[in-house]
Amino acid sequence: MTIDDPARPETPETTETPGATEKRETLETLETSEAPPSDPTPPPPHKPTTWSALRPLLLRLHFYAGVLVAPFLLVAALSGLLYALSFQAEKVVYAHELEVPVGDATLPSPGRWTSPARPTRTAPSPPSGPAPNPARRPGS
């Protein structure tokens, strides 16, 4: 075994059949054989498609659109969050005004809460001044 040979477990020498030696030699030649050299000429360059030409432009536009729109989305999200929490915050902040303690004083009668009595209506008095002429139109 040499340094270049792959490591194989050592097997004790035994008597081999005549066909086994040939199989082993064939196997060793297959393991050590190298792949055929590849063709040194590179493939011809392919013509760029419309998509491959537009892709960098679209990616850059998408990036700048995101940079411009992101602040508006952030403001909309934060203001929506504050609006959603405002009802719960209102209950905490104005708790002393939303609940009134009941006192020992008696309330006035409901009759005193109504508006004052209206004066009785009389027939309207005719307007003072000359009587209107039905043949004459106003403003002429």
XYZ file of N, CA and C in Angstrom:
420
model
N 0.845 -1.168 0.000
C 0.000 0.000 0.000
C 0.891 1.231 0.000
N 0.559 2.181 -0.883
C 1.337 3.412 -0.959
C 0.507 4.568 -0.427
N 1.092 5.734 -0.416
C 0.405 6.909 0.112
C -0.764 7.306 -0.779
N -0.601 7.155 -2.091
C -1.653 7.571 -3.015
C -2.837 6.619 -3.046
N -2.661 5.377 -2.615
C -3.751 4.416 -2.643
C -4.767 4.753 -1.559
N -6.030 4.542 -1.856
C -7.017 4.749 -0.803
C -6.827 3.710 0.294
N -7.164 4.090 1.485
C -6.976 3.189 2.618
C -7.976 2.056 2.533
N -7.468 0.852 2.607
C -8.310 -0.337 2.602
C -7.940 -1.167 3.813
N -8.911 -1.833 4.348
C -8.554 -2.702 5.480
C -7.676 -3.849 4.976
N -6.706 -4.156 5.764
C -5.785 -5.253 5.413
C -6.511 -6.574 5.579
N -6.444 -7.368 4.551
C -7.053 -8.690 4.614
C -5.946 -9.717 4.556
N -6.081 -10.764 5.276
C -5.028 -11.792 5.219
C -5.031 -12.456 3.854
N -3.854 -12.822 3.397
C -3.708 -13.490 2.097
C -4.291 -14.897 2.185
N -5.177 -15.154 1.298
C -5.788 -16.474 1.236
C -5.650 -16.975 -0.184
N -5.961 -18.167 -0.345
C -5.918 -18.707 -1.701
C -7.129 -18.199 -2.449
N -6.881 -17.665 -3.606
C -7.958 -17.074 -4.375
C -8.237 -17.928 -5.587
N -9.405 -17.796 -6.066
C -9.774 -18.481 -7.289
C -9.203 -17.702 -8.461
N -8.997 -18.340 -9.597
C -8.391 -17.622 -10.725
C -9.222 -16.426 -11.196
N -10.535 -16.434 -11.120
C -11.349 -15.310 -11.590
C -11.374 -14.144 -10.627
N -11.116 -14.376 -9.357
C -11.173 -13.333 -8.345
C -10.067 -12.319 -8.554
N -8.888 -12.751 -8.999
C -7.781 -11.822 -9.215
C -8.115 -10.869 -10.347
N -8.696 -11.387 -11.390
C -9.037 -10.520 -12.523
C -10.123 -9.513 -12.125
N -11.068 -9.936 -11.326
C -12.117 -9.016 -10.872
C -11.528 -7.919 -10.003
N -10.587 -8.291 -9.136
C -9.977 -7.303 -8.260
C -9.177 -6.305 -9.070
N -8.437 -6.759 -10.076
C -7.649 -5.851 -10.916
C -8.564 -4.913 -11.700
N -9.672 -5.412 -12.193
C -10.620 -4.576 -12.923
C -11.224 -3.533 -12.000
N -11.548 -3.937 -10.782
C -12.097 -3.002 -9.807
C -11.086 -1.921 -9.467
N -9.822 -2.288 -9.305
C -8.780 -1.307 -8.990
C -8.578 -0.325 -10.135
N -8.650 -0.795 -11.361
C -8.481 0.116 -12.489
C -9.663 1.067 -12.603
N -10.877 0.597 -12.256
C -12.039 1.487 -12.291
C -11.943 2.560 -11.209
N -11.432 2.206 -10.042
C -11.311 3.161 -8.949
C -10.256 4.218 -9.242
N -9.190 3.848 -9.884
C -8.096 4.788 -10.117
C -8.245 5.547 -11.421
N -9.128 5.095 -12.290
C -9.245 5.795 -13.571
C -9.893 7.155 -13.348
N -9.465 8.110 -14.112
C -9.980 9.472 -13.998
C -11.037 9.699 -15.067
N -11.858 10.694 -14.835
C -12.886 11.040 -15.808
C -12.207 11.629 -17.034
N -12.784 11.456 -18.185
C -12.165 12.020 -19.381
C -12.122 13.539 -19.270
N -11.091 14.178 -19.808
C -10.989 15.634 -19.685
C -12.170 16.306 -20.390
N -12.640 17.366 -19.792
C -13.794 18.060 -20.365
C -13.345 18.906 -21.551
N -14.304 19.293 -22.343
C -14.029 20.090 -23.530
C -13.522 21.471 -23.095
N -12.348 21.901 -23.533
C -11.795 23.170 -23.059
C -12.514 24.392 -23.626
N -13.320 24.249 -24.637
C -14.017 25.416 -25.193
C -15.269 25.704 -24.380
N -15.430 26.934 -23.914
C -16.630 27.271 -23.126
C -17.842 27.333 -24.038
N -19.020 27.148 -23.474
C -20.231 27.234 -24.290
C -20.411 28.667 -24.791
N -21.053 28.847 -25.911
C -21.237 30.204 -26.431
C -22.132 31.013 -25.490
N -21.859 32.305 -25.321
C -22.702 33.116 -24.419
C -24.116 33.219 -24.977
N -25.100 33.142 -24.059
C -26.488 33.204 -24.501
C -26.944 34.655 -24.547
N -27.901 34.931 -25.391
C -28.431 36.273 -25.553
C -29.306 36.597 -24.347
N -29.095 37.762 -23.706
C -29.912 38.092 -22.533
C -31.367 38.285 -22.933
N -32.254 37.754 -22.097
C -33.683 37.883 -22.353
C -34.178 39.219 -21.808
N -35.403 39.545 -22.127
C -35.987 40.804 -21.650
C -36.086 40.797 -20.129
N -36.467 39.662 -19.567
C -36.594 39.565 -18.110
C -35.258 39.766 -17.411
N -34.202 39.151 -17.936
C -32.901 39.301 -17.277
C -32.387 40.725 -17.415
N -32.827 41.450 -18.419
C -32.416 42.843 -18.552
C -33.218 43.760 -17.636
N -34.509 43.448 -17.405
C -35.367 44.305 -16.582
C -35.321 43.976 -15.099
N -34.863 42.804 -14.745
C -34.896 42.370 -13.343
C -34.143 43.311 -12.404
N -32.907 43.736 -12.711
C -32.230 44.667 -11.785
C -32.979 45.987 -11.624
N -33.546 46.497 -12.709
C -34.301 47.747 -12.622
C -35.532 47.578 -11.736
N -36.258 46.482 -11.922
C -37.453 46.246 -11.112
C -37.109 46.044 -9.643
N -36.009 45.367 -9.369
C -35.602 45.180 -7.972
C -35.250 46.516 -7.317
N -34.570 47.373 -8.038
C -34.208 48.678 -7.473
C -35.454 49.533 -7.261
N -36.375 49.535 -8.229
C -37.615 50.299 -8.060
C -38.431 49.775 -6.885
N -38.482 48.474 -6.730
C -39.221 47.875 -5.616
C -38.598 48.286 -4.281
N -37.282 48.343 -4.230
C -36.599 48.754 -3.002
C -36.942 50.199 -2.653
N -36.833 51.112 -3.629
C -37.117 52.517 -3.353
C -38.593 52.742 -3.034
N -39.483 52.007 -3.669
C -40.899 52.119 -3.330
C -41.133 51.691 -1.881
N -40.459 50.644 -1.456
C -40.584 50.210 -0.064
C -40.042 51.235 0.908
N -38.929 51.873 0.551
C -38.339 52.893 1.428
C -39.274 54.092 1.534
N -39.951 54.440 0.447
C -40.852 55.592 0.484
C -42.177 55.280 1.176
N -42.679 54.084 1.051
C -44.000 53.743 1.592
C -43.922 53.309 3.055
N -42.808 52.775 3.481
C -42.682 52.238 4.843
C -43.014 53.259 5.927
N -42.562 54.525 5.857
C -42.940 55.475 6.919
C -44.448 55.701 7.012
N -45.132 55.743 5.866
C -46.579 55.928 5.907
C -47.268 54.722 6.542
N -46.797 53.531 6.230
C -47.380 52.332 6.854
C -47.119 52.316 8.355
N -45.950 52.767 8.756
C -45.621 52.809 10.178
C -46.528 53.794 10.913
N -46.731 54.978 10.341
C -47.603 55.974 10.970
C -49.043 55.462 11.023
N -49.508 54.832 9.944
C -50.871 54.302 9.934
C -51.038 53.204 10.974
N -50.041 52.351 11.121
C -50.130 51.265 12.105
C -50.134 51.812 13.526
N -49.266 52.782 13.805
C -49.199 53.333 15.167
C -50.458 54.128 15.510
N -50.972 54.922 14.566
C -52.182 55.685 14.867
C -53.383 54.750 15.026
N -53.440 53.683 14.251
C -54.507 52.707 14.418
C -54.433 52.013 15.762
N -53.218 51.705 16.206
C -53.043 51.086 17.516
C -53.491 52.033 18.626
N -53.105 53.317 18.519
C -53.525 54.279 19.536
C -55.044 54.461 19.539
N -55.645 54.470 18.363
C -57.101 54.608 18.291
C -57.788 53.392 18.901
N -57.247 52.215 18.661
C -57.850 51.001 19.215
C -57.745 50.977 20.745
N -56.668 51.544 21.276
C -56.485 51.550 22.725
C -57.136 52.756 23.396
N -57.631 53.725 22.622
C -58.149 54.959 23.221
C -59.397 54.708 24.067
N -60.243 53.754 23.689
C -61.459 53.506 24.462
C -61.135 52.937 25.840
N -60.161 52.049 25.905
C -59.771 51.519 27.209
C -59.061 52.596 28.036
N -58.256 53.425 27.391
C -57.561 54.490 28.117
C -58.553 55.537 28.612
N -59.599 55.797 27.838
C -60.608 56.775 28.245
C -61.312 56.323 29.521
N -61.589 55.045 29.639
C -62.237 54.537 30.847
C -61.346 54.705 32.074
N -60.039 54.587 31.897
C -59.115 54.730 33.028
C -58.934 56.197 33.375
N -58.743 57.046 32.368
C -58.453 58.467 32.608
C -59.663 59.187 33.191
N -60.850 58.911 32.661
C -62.046 59.635 33.092
C -62.930 58.813 34.026
N -62.356 57.903 34.776
C -63.149 57.057 35.674
C -63.866 57.897 36.735
N -63.220 58.960 37.228
C -63.836 59.786 38.259
C -65.016 60.598 37.720
N -65.080 60.828 36.429
C -66.194 61.578 35.845
C -67.302 60.665 35.321
N -66.961 59.412 35.058
C -67.963 58.486 34.533
C -68.826 57.879 35.632
N -68.356 57.878 36.846
C -69.114 57.338 37.967
C -69.278 58.422 39.022
N -70.503 58.629 39.463
C -70.802 59.653 40.460
C -71.280 58.955 41.723
N -70.688 59.291 42.859
C -71.149 58.651 44.099
C -72.557 59.135 44.460
N -73.322 58.235 45.023
C -74.687 58.560 45.429
C -74.625 59.199 46.810
N -75.266 60.366 46.951
C -75.249 61.071 48.229
C -76.527 60.850 49.019
N -76.639 61.509 50.198
C -77.807 61.381 51.070
C -78.894 62.394 50.718
N -78.576 63.385 49.883
C -79.561 64.433 49.582
C -80.676 63.869 48.709
N -81.873 64.418 48.928
C -83.000 63.983 48.114
C -83.032 64.803 46.840
N -83.512 64.188 45.827
C -83.590 64.876 44.546
C -84.855 65.705 44.482
N -84.810 66.831 43.756
C -86.041 67.619 43.629
C -87.076 66.863 42.808
N -88.332 67.276 42.978
C -89.404 66.558 42.289
C -89.269 66.760 40.782
N -89.724 65.791 40.015
C -89.624 65.905 38.563
C -90.405 67.077 38.000
N -91.429 67.571 38.713
C -92.203 68.709 38.227
C -91.349 69.963 38.101
N -90.373 70.097 38.917
C -89.539 71.290 38.867
C -88.545 71.223 37.710
N -88.336 70.048 37.143
C -87.379 69.917 36.049
C -87.977 70.287 34.703
N -89.284 70.313 34.617
C -89.911 70.597 33.337
C -89.780 72.081 33.032
N -90.017 72.409 31.792
C -89.908 73.814 31.383
C -91.103 74.588 31.935
N -90.975 75.893 32.049
C -92.098 76.691 32.576
C -93.307 76.571 31.657
N -94.461 76.780 32.221
C -95.706 76.640 31.450
C -95.719 77.643 30.310
N -96.232 77.212 29.208
C -96.298 78.105 28.054
C -97.555 78.975 28.166
N -97.430 80.186 27.684
C -98.648 81.017 27.713
C -99.672 80.473 26.727
N -100.909 80.696 27.037
C -101.951 80.218 26.138
C -101.898 81.003 24.848
N -102.228 80.344 23.782
C -102.169 80.998 22.487
C -103.494 81.689 22.198
N -103.371 82.845 21.623
C -104.547 83.574 21.182
C -104.458 83.692 19.672
N -105.524 84.080 19.083
C -105.533 84.251 17.628
C -104.569 85.375 17.278
N -103.844 85.223 16.214
C -102.891 86.276 15.869
C -103.612 87.554 15.457
N -103.041 88.652 15.829
C -103.627 89.952 15.481
C -103.261 90.290 14.047
N -104.160 90.975 13.351
C -103.844 91.328 11.973
C -102.709 92.331 11.927
N -101.936 92.301 10.854
C -100.830 93.250 10.780
C -101.357 94.675 10.664
N -100.635 95.604 11.234
C -101.034 97.007 11.175
C -100.584 97.592 9.851
N -101.300 98.574 9.357
C -100.928 99.214 8.118
C -101.956 98.978 7.048
N -101.741 99.507 5.840
C -102.743 99.363 4.798
C -102.889 97.906 4.372
N -104.011 97.573 3.877
C -104.288 96.214 3.438
C -103.556 95.961 2.126
N -103.043 94.772 1.937
C -102.323 94.503 0.698
C -103.254 94.452 -0.512
N -102.775 94.942 -1.652
C -103.520 94.929 -2.897
C -103.229 93.611 -3.579
N -104.250 92.770 -3.795
C -103.966 91.464 -4.399
C -103.520 91.573 -5.848
N -103.862 92.663 -6.560
C -103.456 92.777 -7.958
C -102.007 93.203 -8.086
N -101.493 93.750 -7.099
C -100.122 94.239 -7.144
C -99.187 93.207 -6.544
N -98.106 92.924 -7.236
C -97.145 91.969 -6.709
C -96.172 92.677 -5.777
N -95.754 92.015 -4.755
C -94.797 92.664 -3.845
C -93.463 92.884 -4.553
N -92.831 93.961 -4.254
C -91.522 94.272 -4.791
C -91.573 94.981 -6.115
N -92.747 95.255 -6.655
C -92.777 95.933 -7.952
C -93.316 97.323 -7.810
